[in-house]
Amino acid sequence: MKSMSRMTGALVAAALLSGLFAVSGCSSTKAAYAAADTLEERAYVATEHYASVVKQAADLKQKGILTGSALARVQEIELTARPLVLKLEPLVKSFKAAQTAETEVALQSALDDVVLVIADLVRAVKAIGGET
Amino acid sequence: MNPVLIALLALRSAALAATLAGQASTGNALYALADLVESGRATDAHLAEVAEKLKSRELTDADWDDVRARIEADAARLHDG
């Protein structure tokens, strides 16, 4: 019985470590940003990245894994982030139509803000791993 | 074998072992972590598809409409009581 309990404990520890490393994996995310050659494409990748993380959070909430204060934190970040993310498409259209330095700067600046809020959201979702 | 798949297998095996050993809360926590890893894998897989899309063709208005609709739908699921 003691050896069974020790074995279970060792298995649990190994699984936790490998799980935590796996949660931080993001090779395809980096590949998607690397594949974006233009400002429009970078804005699109950021929007898709945001969409993926929101879907991930919604799925985890539906499974009962994202709950309580962690859920509240993710919801709070999402409410702030969504208008910034949805602003990218109209800024892309303005830039493509006008092709001016002003519209390019506006789009780049908005994209910089979006990347920061995506990072906040990803951190908040990954923090669930520490609470389980 | 993909290291993420190995991690998932390890997590679910450990969860089952813990549950069978009468450690239900540990088992539940490990199942939850496995679900978290799996959802991260799904996110990564989707962005791999986005990378392929960018390499193969130009973006269209339909691409933007589609991602906007998905954000709205999943945000609603996230916030709904």
Coordinates of C-alpha atoms in Angstrom, one line a residue:
Chain A
M1 CA 0.0 0.0 0.0
K2 CA 2.9 2.4 0.9
S3 CA 4.7 1.6 -2.3
M4 CA 1.4 2.1 -4.3
S5 CA 1.0 5.5 -2.6
R6 CA 4.7 6.4 -3.3
M7 CA 4.3 5.3 -6.9
T8 CA 1.1 7.4 -7.3
G9 CA 2.9 10.4 -5.8
A10 CA 5.9 10.0 -8.2
L11 CA 3.5 9.6 -11.2
V12 CA 1.6 12.7 -10.1
A13 CA 4.7 14.8 -9.7
A14 CA 6.1 13.8 -13.1
A15 CA 2.7 14.4 -14.8
L16 CA 2.4 17.9 -13.2
L17 CA 5.9 18.9 -14.4
S18 CA 5.3 17.7 -17.9
G19 CA 1.9 19.3 -18.0
L20 CA 3.1 22.7 -16.9
F21 CA 5.8 22.6 -19.6
A22 CA 3.3 21.6 -22.2
V23 CA 0.9 24.5 -21.2
S24 CA 3.6 27.0 -22.0
G25 CA 4.2 25.6 -25.5
C26 CA 3.4 28.1 -28.3
S27 CA 5.5 27.0 -31.4
S28 CA 2.6 27.4 -33.8
T29 CA 1.7 30.8 -32.4
K30 CA 5.2 32.0 -33.1
A31 CA 5.0 30.5 -36.6
A32 CA 1.8 32.3 -37.3
Y33 CA 3.3 35.7 -36.4
A34 CA 6.4 34.8 -38.4
A35 CA 4.3 34.0 -41.4
A36 CA 2.7 37.5 -41.4
D37 CA 4.6 39.7 -43.9
T38 CA 2.5 42.8 -43.8
L39 CA 0.9 45.0 -41.1
E40 CA -2.5 43.7 -42.2
E41 CA -1.4 40.1 -41.8
R42 CA 0.1 40.8 -38.4
A43 CA -3.2 42.5 -37.3
Y44 CA -5.1 39.4 -38.6
V45 CA -2.8 37.0 -36.8
A46 CA -3.2 39.0 -33.5
T47 CA -7.0 38.9 -34.0
E48 CA -7.0 35.1 -34.6
H49 CA -4.7 34.6 -31.6
Y50 CA -7.1 36.6 -29.5
A51 CA -10.1 34.6 -30.8
S52 CA -8.3 31.3 -30.0
V53 CA -7.6 32.3 -26.4
V54 CA -11.2 33.5 -25.9
K55 CA -12.5 30.2 -27.3
Q56 CA -10.1 28.3 -25.0
A57 CA -11.3 30.3 -22.0
A58 CA -15.0 29.8 -22.9
D59 CA -14.4 26.0 -23.4
L60 CA -12.7 25.8 -20.0
K61 CA -15.5 27.7 -18.3
Q62 CA -18.0 25.3 -19.9
K63 CA -16.1 22.4 -18.6
G64 CA -16.2 23.9 -15.1
I65 CA -12.4 24.3 -15.0
L66 CA -12.3 28.1 -15.2
T67 CA -14.3 29.3 -12.2
G68 CA -14.4 31.8 -9.4
S69 CA -11.8 34.5 -9.2
A70 CA -9.9 33.1 -12.1
L71 CA -13.0 33.3 -14.3
A72 CA -13.7 36.9 -13.1
R73 CA -10.2 38.0 -13.9
V74 CA -10.4 36.5 -17.5
Q75 CA -13.8 38.1 -18.0
E76 CA -12.5 41.4 -16.8
I77 CA -9.5 41.3 -19.2
E78 CA -11.7 40.2 -22.1
L79 CA -14.1 43.0 -21.7
T80 CA -11.3 45.5 -21.9
A81 CA -9.4 43.8 -24.7
R82 CA -12.3 43.0 -27.1
P83 CA -12.9 46.6 -28.3
L84 CA -9.2 47.1 -28.9
V85 CA -9.0 43.9 -30.9
L86 CA -12.1 44.6 -32.9
K87 CA -10.7 48.1 -33.8
L88 CA -7.9 46.4 -35.8
E89 CA -10.0 45.5 -38.8
P90 CA -11.3 49.1 -39.5
L91 CA -7.8 50.4 -39.0
V92 CA -6.5 47.9 -41.5
K93 CA -9.2 49.1 -44.0
S94 CA -8.3 52.7 -43.4
F95 CA -4.6 52.0 -43.9
K96 CA -5.2 50.0 -47.1
A97 CA -7.5 52.7 -48.5
A98 CA -5.2 55.7 -47.6
Q99 CA -1.7 54.2 -47.4
T100 CA -0.5 57.2 -45.4
A101 CA 2.0 57.4 -42.6
E102 CA -0.8 58.5 -40.2
T103 CA -3.0 55.4 -40.9
E104 CA 0.1 53.2 -40.7
V105 CA 1.1 54.6 -37.3
A106 CA -2.5 54.3 -36.0
L107 CA -2.6 50.6 -37.0
Q108 CA 0.8 49.8 -35.6
S109 CA 0.0 51.6 -32.3
A110 CA -3.3 49.7 -32.0
L111 CA -1.6 46.4 -32.8
D112 CA 1.0 47.1 -30.1
D113 CA -1.8 47.6 -27.6
V114 CA -3.6 44.4 -28.7
V115 CA -0.4 42.3 -28.3
L116 CA -0.2 43.5 -24.7
V117 CA -3.8 42.6 -23.8
I118 CA -3.5 39.2 -25.5
A119 CA -0.5 38.5 -23.3
D120 CA -2.5 39.5 -20.2
L121 CA -5.3 37.2 -21.3
V122 CA -3.0 34.3 -22.0
R123 CA -1.3 34.7 -18.6
A124 CA -4.7 34.8 -16.9
V125 CA -5.8 31.6 -18.6
K126 CA -2.5 29.8 -17.9
A127 CA -2.8 30.9 -14.3
I128 CA -5.6 28.3 -13.9
G129 CA -2.9 25.6 -14.1
G130 CA -1.4 27.0 -10.9
E131 CA -4.7 27.0 -9.1
T132 CA -5.7 23.4 -10.0
Chain B
M1 CA 6.0 11.3 -30.2
N2 CA 4.9 14.9 -29.6
P3 CA 5.9 16.0 -26.1
V4 CA 2.5 17.6 -25.5
L5 CA 0.8 14.3 -26.2
I6 CA 3.2 12.6 -23.8
A7 CA 2.3 15.2 -21.2
L8 CA -1.4 14.6 -21.8
L9 CA -1.0 10.9 -21.5
A10 CA 1.0 11.3 -18.3
L11 CA -1.5 13.7 -16.8
R12 CA -4.5 11.5 -17.5
S13 CA -2.7 8.3 -16.3
A14 CA -1.7 10.1 -13.1
A15 CA -5.3 11.4 -12.7
L16 CA -6.6 7.9 -13.0
A17 CA -4.0 6.4 -10.7
A18 CA -4.8 9.1 -8.1
T19 CA -8.5 8.6 -8.3
L20 CA -8.2 4.8 -8.0
A21 CA -5.9 5.3 -5.0
G22 CA -8.7 7.2 -3.3
Q23 CA -7.2 10.7 -3.9
A24 CA -10.2 12.1 -5.7
S25 CA -9.3 15.8 -5.3
T26 CA -5.8 15.2 -6.7
G27 CA -7.3 13.1 -9.5
N28 CA -9.8 15.9 -10.4
A29 CA -7.0 18.5 -10.3
L30 CA -4.9 16.5 -12.7
Y31 CA -7.9 15.9 -15.1
A32 CA -8.4 19.7 -15.0
L33 CA -4.7 20.3 -15.9
A34 CA -5.0 17.8 -18.7
D35 CA -8.0 19.7 -20.1
L36 CA -6.0 22.9 -19.8
V37 CA -3.1 21.4 -21.8
E38 CA -5.5 20.0 -24.4
S39 CA -7.2 23.4 -24.8
G40 CA -3.8 25.0 -25.3
R41 CA -2.9 22.4 -27.9
A42 CA -6.1 23.3 -29.7
T43 CA -5.2 27.0 -29.7
D44 CA -1.8 26.2 -31.1
A45 CA -3.2 23.9 -33.8
H46 CA -5.6 26.7 -34.9
L47 CA -2.7 29.2 -35.2
A48 CA -0.8 26.6 -37.2
E49 CA -3.8 26.7 -39.7
V50 CA -3.6 30.5 -39.7
A51 CA 0.1 30.3 -40.6
E52 CA -0.7 28.0 -43.5
K53 CA -3.5 30.2 -44.7
L54 CA -1.1 33.3 -44.8
K55 CA 1.4 31.3 -46.8
S56 CA -1.1 30.1 -49.3
R57 CA -3.3 33.1 -50.2
E58 CA -4.3 36.7 -49.6
L59 CA -6.6 37.6 -46.8
T60 CA -10.2 38.5 -47.7
D61 CA -13.1 40.4 -46.1
A62 CA -14.6 37.0 -45.4
D63 CA -11.6 36.0 -43.2
W64 CA -12.1 39.1 -41.1
D65 CA -15.9 38.6 -40.9
D66 CA -15.3 35.0 -39.8
V67 CA -12.8 35.8 -37.0
R68 CA -15.0 38.7 -35.7
A69 CA -18.1 36.4 -35.6
R70 CA -16.1 33.7 -33.6
I71 CA -14.8 36.3 -31.1
E72 CA -18.4 37.6 -30.5
A73 CA -19.8 34.0 -30.1
D74 CA -17.1 32.8 -27.8
A75 CA -17.0 36.0 -25.7
A76 CA -20.8 35.5 -25.2
R77 CA -20.1 32.0 -23.9
L78 CA -17.4 33.3 -21.6
H79 CA -19.6 36.0 -20.1
D80 CA -23.0 34.2 -20.1
G81 CA -24.2 33.4 -16.5

